[in-house]
mmCIF file as gemmi writes it, N, C-alpha and C atoms, coordinates in Angstrom:
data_model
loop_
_atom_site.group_PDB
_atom_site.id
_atom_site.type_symbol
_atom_site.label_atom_id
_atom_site.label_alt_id
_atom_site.label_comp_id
_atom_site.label_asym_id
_atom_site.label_entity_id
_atom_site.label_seq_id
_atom_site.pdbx_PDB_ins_code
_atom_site.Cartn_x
_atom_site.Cartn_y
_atom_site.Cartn_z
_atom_site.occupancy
_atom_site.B_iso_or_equiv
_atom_site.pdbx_formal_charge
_atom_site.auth_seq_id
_atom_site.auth_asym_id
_atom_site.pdbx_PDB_model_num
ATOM 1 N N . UNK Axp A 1 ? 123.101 120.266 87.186 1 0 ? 1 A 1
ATOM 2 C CA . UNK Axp A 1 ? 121.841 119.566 87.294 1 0 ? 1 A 1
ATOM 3 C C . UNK Axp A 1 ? 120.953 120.297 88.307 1 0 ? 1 A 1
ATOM 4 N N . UNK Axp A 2 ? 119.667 120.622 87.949 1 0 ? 2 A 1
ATOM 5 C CA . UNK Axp A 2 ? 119.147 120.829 89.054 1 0 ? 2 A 1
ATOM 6 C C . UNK Axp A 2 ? 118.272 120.364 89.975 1 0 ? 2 A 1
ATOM 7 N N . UNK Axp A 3 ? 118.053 120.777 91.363 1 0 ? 3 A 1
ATOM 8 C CA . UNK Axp A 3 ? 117.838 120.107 92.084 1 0 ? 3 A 1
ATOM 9 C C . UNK Axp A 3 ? 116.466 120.386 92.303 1 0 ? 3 A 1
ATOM 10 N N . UNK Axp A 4 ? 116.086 119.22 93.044 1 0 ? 4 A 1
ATOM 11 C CA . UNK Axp A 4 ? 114.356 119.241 93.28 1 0 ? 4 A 1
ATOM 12 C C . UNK Axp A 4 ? 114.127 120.068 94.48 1 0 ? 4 A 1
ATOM 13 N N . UNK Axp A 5 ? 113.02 121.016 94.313 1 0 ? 5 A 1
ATOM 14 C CA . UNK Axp A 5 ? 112.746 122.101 95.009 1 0 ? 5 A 1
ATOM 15 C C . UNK Axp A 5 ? 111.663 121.404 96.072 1 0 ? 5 A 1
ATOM 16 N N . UNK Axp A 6 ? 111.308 122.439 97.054 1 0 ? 6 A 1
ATOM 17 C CA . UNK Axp A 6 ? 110.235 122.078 98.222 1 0 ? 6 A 1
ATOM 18 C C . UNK Axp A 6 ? 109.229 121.389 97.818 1 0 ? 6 A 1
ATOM 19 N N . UNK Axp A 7 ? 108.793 121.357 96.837 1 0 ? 7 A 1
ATOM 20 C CA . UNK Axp A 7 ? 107.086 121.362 96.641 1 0 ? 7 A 1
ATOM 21 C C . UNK Axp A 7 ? 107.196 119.418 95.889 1 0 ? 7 A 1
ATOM 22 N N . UNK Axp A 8 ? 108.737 119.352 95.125 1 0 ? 8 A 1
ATOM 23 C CA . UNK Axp A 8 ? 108.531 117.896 94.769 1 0 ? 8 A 1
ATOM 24 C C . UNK Axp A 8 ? 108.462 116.619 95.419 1 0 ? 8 A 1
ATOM 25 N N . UNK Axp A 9 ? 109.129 116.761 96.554 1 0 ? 9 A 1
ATOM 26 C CA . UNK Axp A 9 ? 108.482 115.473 97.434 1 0 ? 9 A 1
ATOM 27 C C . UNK Axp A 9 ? 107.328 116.057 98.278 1 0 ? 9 A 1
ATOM 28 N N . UNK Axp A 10 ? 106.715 116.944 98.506 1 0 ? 10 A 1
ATOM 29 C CA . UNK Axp A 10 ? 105.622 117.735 99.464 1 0 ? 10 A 1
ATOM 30 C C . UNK Axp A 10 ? 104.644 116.305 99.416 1 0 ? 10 A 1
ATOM 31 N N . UNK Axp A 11 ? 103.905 115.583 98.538 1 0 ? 11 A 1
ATOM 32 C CA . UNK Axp A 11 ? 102.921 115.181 98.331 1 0 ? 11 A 1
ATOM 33 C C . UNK Axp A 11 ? 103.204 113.603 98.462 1 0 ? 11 A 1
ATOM 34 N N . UNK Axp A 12 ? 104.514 113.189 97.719 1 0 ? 12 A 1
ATOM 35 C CA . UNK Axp A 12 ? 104.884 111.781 97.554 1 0 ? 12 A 1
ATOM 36 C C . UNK Axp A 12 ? 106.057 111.308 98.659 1 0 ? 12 A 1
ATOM 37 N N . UNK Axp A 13 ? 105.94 111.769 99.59 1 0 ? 13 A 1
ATOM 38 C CA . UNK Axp A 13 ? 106.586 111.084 101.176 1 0 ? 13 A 1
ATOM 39 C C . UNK Axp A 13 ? 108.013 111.245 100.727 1 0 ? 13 A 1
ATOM 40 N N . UNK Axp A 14 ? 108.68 112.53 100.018 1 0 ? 14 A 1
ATOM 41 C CA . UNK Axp A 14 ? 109.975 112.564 99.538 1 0 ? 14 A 1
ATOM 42 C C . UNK Axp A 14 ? 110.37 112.258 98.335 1 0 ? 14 A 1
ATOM 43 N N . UNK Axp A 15 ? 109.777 110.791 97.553 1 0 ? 15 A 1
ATOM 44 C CA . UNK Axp A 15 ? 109.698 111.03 96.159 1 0 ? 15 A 1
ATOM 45 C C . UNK Axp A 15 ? 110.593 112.304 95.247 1 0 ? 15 A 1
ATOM 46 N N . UNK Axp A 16 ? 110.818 112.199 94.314 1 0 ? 16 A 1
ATOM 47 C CA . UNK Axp A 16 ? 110.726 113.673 93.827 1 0 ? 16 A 1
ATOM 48 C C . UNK Axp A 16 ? 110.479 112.726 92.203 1 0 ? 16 A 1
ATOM 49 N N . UNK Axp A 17 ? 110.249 111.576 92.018 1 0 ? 17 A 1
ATOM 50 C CA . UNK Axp A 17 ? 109.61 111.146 90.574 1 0 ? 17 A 1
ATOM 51 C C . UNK Axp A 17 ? 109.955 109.274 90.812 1 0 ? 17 A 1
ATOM 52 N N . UNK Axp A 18 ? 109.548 108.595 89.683 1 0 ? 18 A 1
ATOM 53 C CA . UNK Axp A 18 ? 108.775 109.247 88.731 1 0 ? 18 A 1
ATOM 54 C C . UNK Axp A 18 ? 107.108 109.413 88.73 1 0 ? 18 A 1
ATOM 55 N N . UNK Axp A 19 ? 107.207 110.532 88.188 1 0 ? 19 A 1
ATOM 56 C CA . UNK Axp A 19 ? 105.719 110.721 88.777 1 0 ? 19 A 1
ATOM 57 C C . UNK Axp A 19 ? 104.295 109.956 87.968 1 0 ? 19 A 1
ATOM 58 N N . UNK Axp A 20 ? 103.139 109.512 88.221 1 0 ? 20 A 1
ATOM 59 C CA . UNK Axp A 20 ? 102.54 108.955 87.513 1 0 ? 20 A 1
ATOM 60 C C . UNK Axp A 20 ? 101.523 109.539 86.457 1 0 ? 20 A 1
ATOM 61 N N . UNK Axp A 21 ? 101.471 111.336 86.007 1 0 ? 21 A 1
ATOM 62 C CA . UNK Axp A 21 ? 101.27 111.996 84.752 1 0 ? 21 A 1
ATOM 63 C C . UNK Axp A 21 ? 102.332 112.045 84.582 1 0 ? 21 A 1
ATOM 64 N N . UNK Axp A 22 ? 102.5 112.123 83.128 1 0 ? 22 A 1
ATOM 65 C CA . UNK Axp A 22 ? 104.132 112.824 82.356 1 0 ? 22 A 1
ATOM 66 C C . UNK Axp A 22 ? 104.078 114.8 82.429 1 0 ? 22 A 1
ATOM 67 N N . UNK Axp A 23 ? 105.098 114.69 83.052 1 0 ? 23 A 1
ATOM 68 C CA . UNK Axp A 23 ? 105.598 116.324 83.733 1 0 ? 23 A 1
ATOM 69 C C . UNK Axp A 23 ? 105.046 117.377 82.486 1 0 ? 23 A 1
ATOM 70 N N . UNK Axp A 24 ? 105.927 116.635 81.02 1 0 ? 24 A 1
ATOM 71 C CA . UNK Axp A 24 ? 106.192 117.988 79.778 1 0 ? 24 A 1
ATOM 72 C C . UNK Axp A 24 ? 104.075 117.796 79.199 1 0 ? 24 A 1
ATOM 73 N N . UNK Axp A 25 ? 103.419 116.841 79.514 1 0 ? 25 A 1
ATOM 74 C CA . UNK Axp A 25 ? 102.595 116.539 79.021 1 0 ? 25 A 1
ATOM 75 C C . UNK Axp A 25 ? 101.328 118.203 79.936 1 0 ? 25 A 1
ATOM 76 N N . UNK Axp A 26 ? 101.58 117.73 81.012 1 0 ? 26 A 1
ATOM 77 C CA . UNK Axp A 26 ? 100.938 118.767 81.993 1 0 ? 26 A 1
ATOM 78 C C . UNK Axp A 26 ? 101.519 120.517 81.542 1 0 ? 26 A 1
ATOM 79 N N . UNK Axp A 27 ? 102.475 120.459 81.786 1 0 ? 27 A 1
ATOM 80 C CA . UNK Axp A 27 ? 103.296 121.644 81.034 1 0 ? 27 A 1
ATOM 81 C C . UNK Axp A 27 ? 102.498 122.317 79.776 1 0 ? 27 A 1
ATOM 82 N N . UNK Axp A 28 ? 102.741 121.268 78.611 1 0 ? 28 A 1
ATOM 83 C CA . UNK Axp A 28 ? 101.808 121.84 77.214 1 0 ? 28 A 1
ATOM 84 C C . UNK Axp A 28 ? 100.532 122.304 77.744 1 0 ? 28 A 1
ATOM 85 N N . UNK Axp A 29 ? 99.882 121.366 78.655 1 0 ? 29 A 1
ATOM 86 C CA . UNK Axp A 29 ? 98.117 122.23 78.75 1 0 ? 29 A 1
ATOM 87 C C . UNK Axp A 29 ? 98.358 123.331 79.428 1 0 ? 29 A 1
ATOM 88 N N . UNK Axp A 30 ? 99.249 123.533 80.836 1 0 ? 30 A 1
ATOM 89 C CA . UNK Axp A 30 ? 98.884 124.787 81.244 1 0 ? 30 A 1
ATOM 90 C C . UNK Axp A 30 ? 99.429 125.82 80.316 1 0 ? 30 A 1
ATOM 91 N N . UNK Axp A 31 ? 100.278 125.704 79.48 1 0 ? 31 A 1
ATOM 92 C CA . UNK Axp A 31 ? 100.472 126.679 78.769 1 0 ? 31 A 1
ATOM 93 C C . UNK Axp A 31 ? 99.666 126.779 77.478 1 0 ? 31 A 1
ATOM 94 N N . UNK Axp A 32 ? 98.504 126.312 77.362 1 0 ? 32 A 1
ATOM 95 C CA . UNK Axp A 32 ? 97.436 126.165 76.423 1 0 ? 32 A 1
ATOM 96 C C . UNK Axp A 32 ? 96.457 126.842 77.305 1 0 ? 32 A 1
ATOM 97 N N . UNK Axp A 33 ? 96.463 126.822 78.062 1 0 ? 33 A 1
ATOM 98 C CA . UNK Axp A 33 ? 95.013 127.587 78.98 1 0 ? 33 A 1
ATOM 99 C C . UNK Axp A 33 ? 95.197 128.785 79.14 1 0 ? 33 A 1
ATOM 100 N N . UNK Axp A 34 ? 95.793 129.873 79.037 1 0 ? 34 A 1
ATOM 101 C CA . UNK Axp A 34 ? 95.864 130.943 78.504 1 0 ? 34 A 1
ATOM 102 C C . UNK Axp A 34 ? 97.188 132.033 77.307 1 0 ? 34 A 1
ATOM 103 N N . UNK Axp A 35 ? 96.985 133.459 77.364 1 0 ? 35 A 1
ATOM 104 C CA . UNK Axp A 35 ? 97.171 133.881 76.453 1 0 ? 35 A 1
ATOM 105 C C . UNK Axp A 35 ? 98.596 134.486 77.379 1 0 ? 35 A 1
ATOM 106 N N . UNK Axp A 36 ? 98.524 134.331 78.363 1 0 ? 36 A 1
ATOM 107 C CA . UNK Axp A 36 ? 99.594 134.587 79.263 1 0 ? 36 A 1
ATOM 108 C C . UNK Axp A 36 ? 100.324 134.349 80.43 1 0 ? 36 A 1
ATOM 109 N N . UNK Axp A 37 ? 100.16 132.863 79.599 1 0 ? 37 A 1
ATOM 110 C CA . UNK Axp A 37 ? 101.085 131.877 80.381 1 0 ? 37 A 1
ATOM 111 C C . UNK Axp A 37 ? 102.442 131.712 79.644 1 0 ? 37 A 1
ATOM 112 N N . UNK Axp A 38 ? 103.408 132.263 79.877 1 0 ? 38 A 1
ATOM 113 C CA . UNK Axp A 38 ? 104.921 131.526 79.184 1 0 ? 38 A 1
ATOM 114 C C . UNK Axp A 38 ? 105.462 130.396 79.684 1 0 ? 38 A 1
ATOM 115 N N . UNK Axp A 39 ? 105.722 131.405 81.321 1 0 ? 39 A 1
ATOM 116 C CA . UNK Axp A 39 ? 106.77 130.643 81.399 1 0 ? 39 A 1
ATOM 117 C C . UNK Axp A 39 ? 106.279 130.107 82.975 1 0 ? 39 A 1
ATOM 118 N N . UNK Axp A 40 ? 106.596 128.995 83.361 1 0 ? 40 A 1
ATOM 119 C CA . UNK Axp A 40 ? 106.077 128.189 84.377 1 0 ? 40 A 1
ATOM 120 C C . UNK Axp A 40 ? 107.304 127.25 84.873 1 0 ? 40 A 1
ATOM 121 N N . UNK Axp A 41 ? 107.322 127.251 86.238 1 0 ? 41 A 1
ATOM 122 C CA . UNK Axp A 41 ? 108.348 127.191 86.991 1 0 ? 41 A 1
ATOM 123 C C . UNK Axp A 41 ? 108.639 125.347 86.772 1 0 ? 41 A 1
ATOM 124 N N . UNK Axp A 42 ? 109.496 124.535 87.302 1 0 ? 42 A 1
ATOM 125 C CA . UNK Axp A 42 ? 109.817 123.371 87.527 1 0 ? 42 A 1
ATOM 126 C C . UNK Axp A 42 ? 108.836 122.909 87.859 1 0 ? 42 A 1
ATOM 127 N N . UNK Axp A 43 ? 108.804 123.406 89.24 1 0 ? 43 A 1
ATOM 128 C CA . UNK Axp A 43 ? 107.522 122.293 90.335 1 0 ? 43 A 1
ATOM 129 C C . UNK Axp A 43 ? 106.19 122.443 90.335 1 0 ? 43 A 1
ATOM 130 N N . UNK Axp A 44 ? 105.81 123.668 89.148 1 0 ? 44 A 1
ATOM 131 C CA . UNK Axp A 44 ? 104.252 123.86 89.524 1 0 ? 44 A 1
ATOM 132 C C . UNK Axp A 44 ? 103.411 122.656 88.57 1 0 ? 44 A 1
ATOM 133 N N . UNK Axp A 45 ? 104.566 122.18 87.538 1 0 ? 45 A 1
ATOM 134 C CA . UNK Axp A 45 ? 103.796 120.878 87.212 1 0 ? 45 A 1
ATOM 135 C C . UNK Axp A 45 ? 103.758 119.324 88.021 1 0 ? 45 A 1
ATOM 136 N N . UNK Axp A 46 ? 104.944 119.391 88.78 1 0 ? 46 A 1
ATOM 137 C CA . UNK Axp A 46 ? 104.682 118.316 89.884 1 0 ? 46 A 1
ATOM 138 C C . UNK Axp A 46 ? 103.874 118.962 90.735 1 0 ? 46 A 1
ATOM 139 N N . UNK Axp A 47 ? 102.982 120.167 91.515 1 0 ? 47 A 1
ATOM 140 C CA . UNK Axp A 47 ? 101.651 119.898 92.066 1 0 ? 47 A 1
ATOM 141 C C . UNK Axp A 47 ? 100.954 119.691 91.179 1 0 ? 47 A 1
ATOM 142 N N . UNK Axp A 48 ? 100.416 119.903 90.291 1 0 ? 48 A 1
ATOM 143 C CA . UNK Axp A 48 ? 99.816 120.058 89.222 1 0 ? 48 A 1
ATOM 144 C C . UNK Axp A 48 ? 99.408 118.246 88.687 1 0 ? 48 A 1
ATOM 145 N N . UNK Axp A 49 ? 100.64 117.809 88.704 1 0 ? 49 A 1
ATOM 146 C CA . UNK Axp A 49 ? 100.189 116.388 88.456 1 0 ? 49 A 1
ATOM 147 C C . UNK Axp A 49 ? 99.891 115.271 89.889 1 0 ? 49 A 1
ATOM 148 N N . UNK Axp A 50 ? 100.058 115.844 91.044 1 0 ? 50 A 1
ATOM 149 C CA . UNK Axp A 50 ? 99.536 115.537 92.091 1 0 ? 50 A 1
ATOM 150 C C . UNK Axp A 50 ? 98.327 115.718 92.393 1 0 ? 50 A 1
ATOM 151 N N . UNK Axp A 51 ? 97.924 117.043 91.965 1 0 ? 51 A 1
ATOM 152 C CA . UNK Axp A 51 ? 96.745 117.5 92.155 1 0 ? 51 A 1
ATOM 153 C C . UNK Axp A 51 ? 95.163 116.444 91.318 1 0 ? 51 A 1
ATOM 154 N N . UNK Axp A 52 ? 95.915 116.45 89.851 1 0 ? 52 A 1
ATOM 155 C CA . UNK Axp A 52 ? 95.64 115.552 89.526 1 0 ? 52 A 1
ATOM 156 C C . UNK Axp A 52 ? 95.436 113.964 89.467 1 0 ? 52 A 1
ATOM 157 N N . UNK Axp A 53 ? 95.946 113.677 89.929 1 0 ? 53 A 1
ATOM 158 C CA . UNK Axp A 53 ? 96.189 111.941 90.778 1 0 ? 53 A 1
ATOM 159 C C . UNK Axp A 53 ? 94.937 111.985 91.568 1 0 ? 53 A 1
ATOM 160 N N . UNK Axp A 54 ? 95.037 113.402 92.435 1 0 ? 54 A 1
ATOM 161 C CA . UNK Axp A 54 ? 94.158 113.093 93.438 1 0 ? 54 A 1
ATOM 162 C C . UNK Axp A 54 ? 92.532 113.292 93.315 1 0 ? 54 A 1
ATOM 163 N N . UNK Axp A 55 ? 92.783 114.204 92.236 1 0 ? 55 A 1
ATOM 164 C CA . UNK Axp A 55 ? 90.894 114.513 91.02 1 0 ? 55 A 1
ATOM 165 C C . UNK Axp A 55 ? 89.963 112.847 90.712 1 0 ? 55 A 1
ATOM 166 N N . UNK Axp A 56 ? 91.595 112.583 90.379 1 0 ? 56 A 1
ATOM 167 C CA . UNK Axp A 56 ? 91.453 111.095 89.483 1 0 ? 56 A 1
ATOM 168 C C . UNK Axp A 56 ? 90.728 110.004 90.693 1 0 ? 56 A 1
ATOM 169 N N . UNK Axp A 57 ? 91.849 109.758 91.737 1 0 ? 57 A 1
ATOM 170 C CA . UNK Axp A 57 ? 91.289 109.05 92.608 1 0 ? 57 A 1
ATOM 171 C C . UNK Axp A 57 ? 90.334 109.139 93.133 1 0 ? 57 A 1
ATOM 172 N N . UNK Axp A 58 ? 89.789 111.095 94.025 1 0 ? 58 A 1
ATOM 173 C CA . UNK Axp A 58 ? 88.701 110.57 94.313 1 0 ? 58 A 1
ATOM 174 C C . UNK Axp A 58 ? 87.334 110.626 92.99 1 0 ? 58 A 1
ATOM 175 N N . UNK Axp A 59 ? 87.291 110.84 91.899 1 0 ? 59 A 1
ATOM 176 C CA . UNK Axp A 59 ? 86.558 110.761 90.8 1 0 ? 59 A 1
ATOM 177 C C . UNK Axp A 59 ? 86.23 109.427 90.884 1 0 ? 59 A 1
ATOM 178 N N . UNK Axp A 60 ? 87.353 108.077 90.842 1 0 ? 60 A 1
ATOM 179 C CA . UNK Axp A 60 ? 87.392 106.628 90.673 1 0 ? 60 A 1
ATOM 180 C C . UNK Axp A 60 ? 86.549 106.54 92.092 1 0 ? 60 A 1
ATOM 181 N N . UNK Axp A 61 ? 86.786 107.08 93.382 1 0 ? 61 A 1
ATOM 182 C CA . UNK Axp A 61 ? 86.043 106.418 94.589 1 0 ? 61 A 1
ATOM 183 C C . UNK Axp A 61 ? 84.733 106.536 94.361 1 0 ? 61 A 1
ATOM 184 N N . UNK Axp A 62 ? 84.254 107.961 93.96 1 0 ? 62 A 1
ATOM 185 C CA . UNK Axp A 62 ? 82.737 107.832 93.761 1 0 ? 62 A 1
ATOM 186 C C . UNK Axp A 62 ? 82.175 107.864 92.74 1 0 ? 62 A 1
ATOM 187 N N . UNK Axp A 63 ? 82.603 107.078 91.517 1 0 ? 63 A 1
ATOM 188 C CA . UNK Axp A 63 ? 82.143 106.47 90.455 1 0 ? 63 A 1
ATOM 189 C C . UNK Axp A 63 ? 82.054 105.192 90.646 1 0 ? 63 A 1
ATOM 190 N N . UNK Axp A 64 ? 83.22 104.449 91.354 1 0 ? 64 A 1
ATOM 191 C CA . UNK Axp A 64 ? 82.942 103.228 91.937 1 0 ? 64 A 1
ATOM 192 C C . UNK Axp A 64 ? 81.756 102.824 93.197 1 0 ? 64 A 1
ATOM 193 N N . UNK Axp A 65 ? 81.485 103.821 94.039 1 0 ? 65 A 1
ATOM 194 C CA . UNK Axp A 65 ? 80.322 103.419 94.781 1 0 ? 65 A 1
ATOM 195 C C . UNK Axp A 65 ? 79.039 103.614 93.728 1 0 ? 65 A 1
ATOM 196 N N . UNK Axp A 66 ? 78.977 104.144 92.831 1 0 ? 66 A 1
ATOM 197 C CA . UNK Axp A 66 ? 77.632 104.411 92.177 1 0 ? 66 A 1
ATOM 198 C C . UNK Axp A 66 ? 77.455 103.159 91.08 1 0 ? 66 A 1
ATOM 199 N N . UNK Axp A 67 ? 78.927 102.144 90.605 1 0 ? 67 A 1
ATOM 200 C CA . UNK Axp A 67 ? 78.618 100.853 90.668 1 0 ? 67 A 1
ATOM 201 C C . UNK Axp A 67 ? 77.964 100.237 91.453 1 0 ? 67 A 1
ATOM 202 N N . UNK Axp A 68 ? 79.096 99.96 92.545 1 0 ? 68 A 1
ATOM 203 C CA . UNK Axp A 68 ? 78.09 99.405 93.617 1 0 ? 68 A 1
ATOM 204 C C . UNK Axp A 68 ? 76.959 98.838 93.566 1 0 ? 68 A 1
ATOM 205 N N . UNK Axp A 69 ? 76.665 100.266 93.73 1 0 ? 69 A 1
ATOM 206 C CA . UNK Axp A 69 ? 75.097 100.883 94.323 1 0 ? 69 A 1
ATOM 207 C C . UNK Axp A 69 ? 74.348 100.161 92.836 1 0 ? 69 A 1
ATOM 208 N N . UNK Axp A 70 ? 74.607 99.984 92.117 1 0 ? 70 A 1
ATOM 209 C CA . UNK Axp A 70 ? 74.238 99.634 90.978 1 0 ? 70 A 1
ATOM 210 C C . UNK Axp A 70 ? 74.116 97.647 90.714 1 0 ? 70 A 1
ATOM 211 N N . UNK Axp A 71 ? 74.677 97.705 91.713 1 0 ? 71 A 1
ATOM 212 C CA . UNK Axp A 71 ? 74.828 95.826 91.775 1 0 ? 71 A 1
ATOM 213 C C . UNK Axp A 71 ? 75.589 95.694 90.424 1 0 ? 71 A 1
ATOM 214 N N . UNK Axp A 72 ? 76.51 96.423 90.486 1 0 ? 72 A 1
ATOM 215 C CA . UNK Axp A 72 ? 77.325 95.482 88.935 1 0 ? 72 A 1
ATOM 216 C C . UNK Axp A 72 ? 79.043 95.535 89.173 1 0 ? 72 A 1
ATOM 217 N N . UNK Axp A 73 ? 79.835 95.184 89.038 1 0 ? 73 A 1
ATOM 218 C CA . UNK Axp A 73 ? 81.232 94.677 88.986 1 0 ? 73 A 1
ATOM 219 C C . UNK Axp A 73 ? 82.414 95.564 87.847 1 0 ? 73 A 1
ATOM 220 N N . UNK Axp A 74 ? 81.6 96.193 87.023 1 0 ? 74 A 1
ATOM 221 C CA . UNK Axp A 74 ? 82.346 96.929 86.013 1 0 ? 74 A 1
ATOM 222 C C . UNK Axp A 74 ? 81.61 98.256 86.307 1 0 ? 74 A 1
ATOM 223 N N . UNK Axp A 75 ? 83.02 99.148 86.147 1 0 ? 75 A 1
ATOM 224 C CA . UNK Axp A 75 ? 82.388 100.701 86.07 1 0 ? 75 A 1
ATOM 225 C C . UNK Axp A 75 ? 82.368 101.38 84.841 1 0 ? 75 A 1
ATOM 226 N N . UNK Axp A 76 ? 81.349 101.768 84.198 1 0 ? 76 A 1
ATOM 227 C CA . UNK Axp A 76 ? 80.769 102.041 83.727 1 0 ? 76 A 1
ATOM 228 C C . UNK Axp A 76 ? 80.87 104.095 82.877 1 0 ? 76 A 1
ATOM 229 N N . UNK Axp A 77 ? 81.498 104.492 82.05 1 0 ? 77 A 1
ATOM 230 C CA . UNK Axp A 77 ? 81.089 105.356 81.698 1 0 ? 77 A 1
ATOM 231 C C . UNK Axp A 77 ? 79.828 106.342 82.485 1 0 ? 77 A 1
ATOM 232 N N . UNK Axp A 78 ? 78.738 105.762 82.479 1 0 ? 78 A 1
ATOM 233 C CA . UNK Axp A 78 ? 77.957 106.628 83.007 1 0 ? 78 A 1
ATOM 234 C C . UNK Axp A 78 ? 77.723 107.03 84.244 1 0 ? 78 A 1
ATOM 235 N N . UNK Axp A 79 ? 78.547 106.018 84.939 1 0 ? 79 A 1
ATOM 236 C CA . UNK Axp A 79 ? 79.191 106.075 86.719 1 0 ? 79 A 1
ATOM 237 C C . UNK Axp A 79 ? 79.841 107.416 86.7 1 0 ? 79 A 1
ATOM 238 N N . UNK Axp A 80 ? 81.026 107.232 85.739 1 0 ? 80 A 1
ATOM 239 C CA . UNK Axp A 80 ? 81.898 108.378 85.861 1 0 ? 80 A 1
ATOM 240 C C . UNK Axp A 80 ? 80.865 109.858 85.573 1 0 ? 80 A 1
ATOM 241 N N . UNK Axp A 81 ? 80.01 109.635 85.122 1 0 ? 81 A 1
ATOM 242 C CA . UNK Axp A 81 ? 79.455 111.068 84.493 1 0 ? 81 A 1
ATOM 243 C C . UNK Axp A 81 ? 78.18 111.348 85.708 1 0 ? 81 A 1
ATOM 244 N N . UNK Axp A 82 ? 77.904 110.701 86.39 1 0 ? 82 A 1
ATOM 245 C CA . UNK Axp A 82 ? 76.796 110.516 87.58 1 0 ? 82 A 1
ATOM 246 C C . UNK Axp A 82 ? 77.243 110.957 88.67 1 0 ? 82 A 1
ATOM 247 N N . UNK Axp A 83 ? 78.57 110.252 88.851 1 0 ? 83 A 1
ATOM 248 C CA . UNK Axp A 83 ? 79.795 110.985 90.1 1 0 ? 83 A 1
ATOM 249 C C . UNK Axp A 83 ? 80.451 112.517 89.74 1 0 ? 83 A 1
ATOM 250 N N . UNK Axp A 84 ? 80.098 113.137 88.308 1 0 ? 84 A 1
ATOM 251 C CA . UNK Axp A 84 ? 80.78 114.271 88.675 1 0 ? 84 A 1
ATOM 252 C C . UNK Axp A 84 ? 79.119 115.424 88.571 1 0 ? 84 A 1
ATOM 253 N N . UNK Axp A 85 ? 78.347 114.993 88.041 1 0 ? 85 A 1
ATOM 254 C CA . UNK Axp A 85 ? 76.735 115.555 88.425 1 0 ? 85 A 1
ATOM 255 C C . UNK Axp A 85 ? 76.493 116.023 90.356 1 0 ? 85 A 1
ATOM 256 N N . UNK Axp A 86 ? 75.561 116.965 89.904 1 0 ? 86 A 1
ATOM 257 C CA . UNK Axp A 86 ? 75.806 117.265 91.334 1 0 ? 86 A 1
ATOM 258 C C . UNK Axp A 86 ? 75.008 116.498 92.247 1 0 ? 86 A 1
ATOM 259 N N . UNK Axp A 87 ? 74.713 116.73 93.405 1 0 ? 87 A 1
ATOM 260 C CA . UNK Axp A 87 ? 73.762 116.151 94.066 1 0 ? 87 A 1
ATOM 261 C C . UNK Axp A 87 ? 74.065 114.551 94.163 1 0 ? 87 A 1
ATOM 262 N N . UNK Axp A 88 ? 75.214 113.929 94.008 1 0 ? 88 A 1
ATOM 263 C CA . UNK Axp A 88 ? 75.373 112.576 93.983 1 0 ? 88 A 1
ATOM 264 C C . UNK Axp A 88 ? 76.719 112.493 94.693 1 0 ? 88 A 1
């Protein structure tokens, strides 16, 4: 069996799963994003889906203030697309 390397609890206070993207799911895209990608180690998809968590969250923080700011209670599609525009 093998064992969880440095980088899998690095982010989740020791953790080493389960993580909240699916590992093989992250895996297929990076090896879809280029023409010379094979082969990719254990843990570079646990940063990878950390990294992601953390896109996600702060994406959700400032899509949620641009509710807010909006006086409304539901976020909104166009929150999300306002928060990744620049200048906001």
């Amino acid at each position: 069996m093998r064992q969880a390397g440095i980088y899998s609890g690095m982010f989740s206070g020791g953790r080493t799963g389960p993580h909240m993207l699916p590992l093989a799911r992250i895996k297929k895209i990076m090896k879809k994003s280029g023409d010379n990608v094979n082969m990719i180690s254990g843990e570079a998809p646990i940063v990878f889906s950390k990294a992601c968590e953390l896109f996600i969250e702060d994406l959700t923080r400032r899509s949620w203030m641009l509710t807010m700011k909006g006086k409304r209670r539901t976020l909104h599609k166009d929150d999300v697309v306002s928060a990744v525009m620049p200048g906001h």
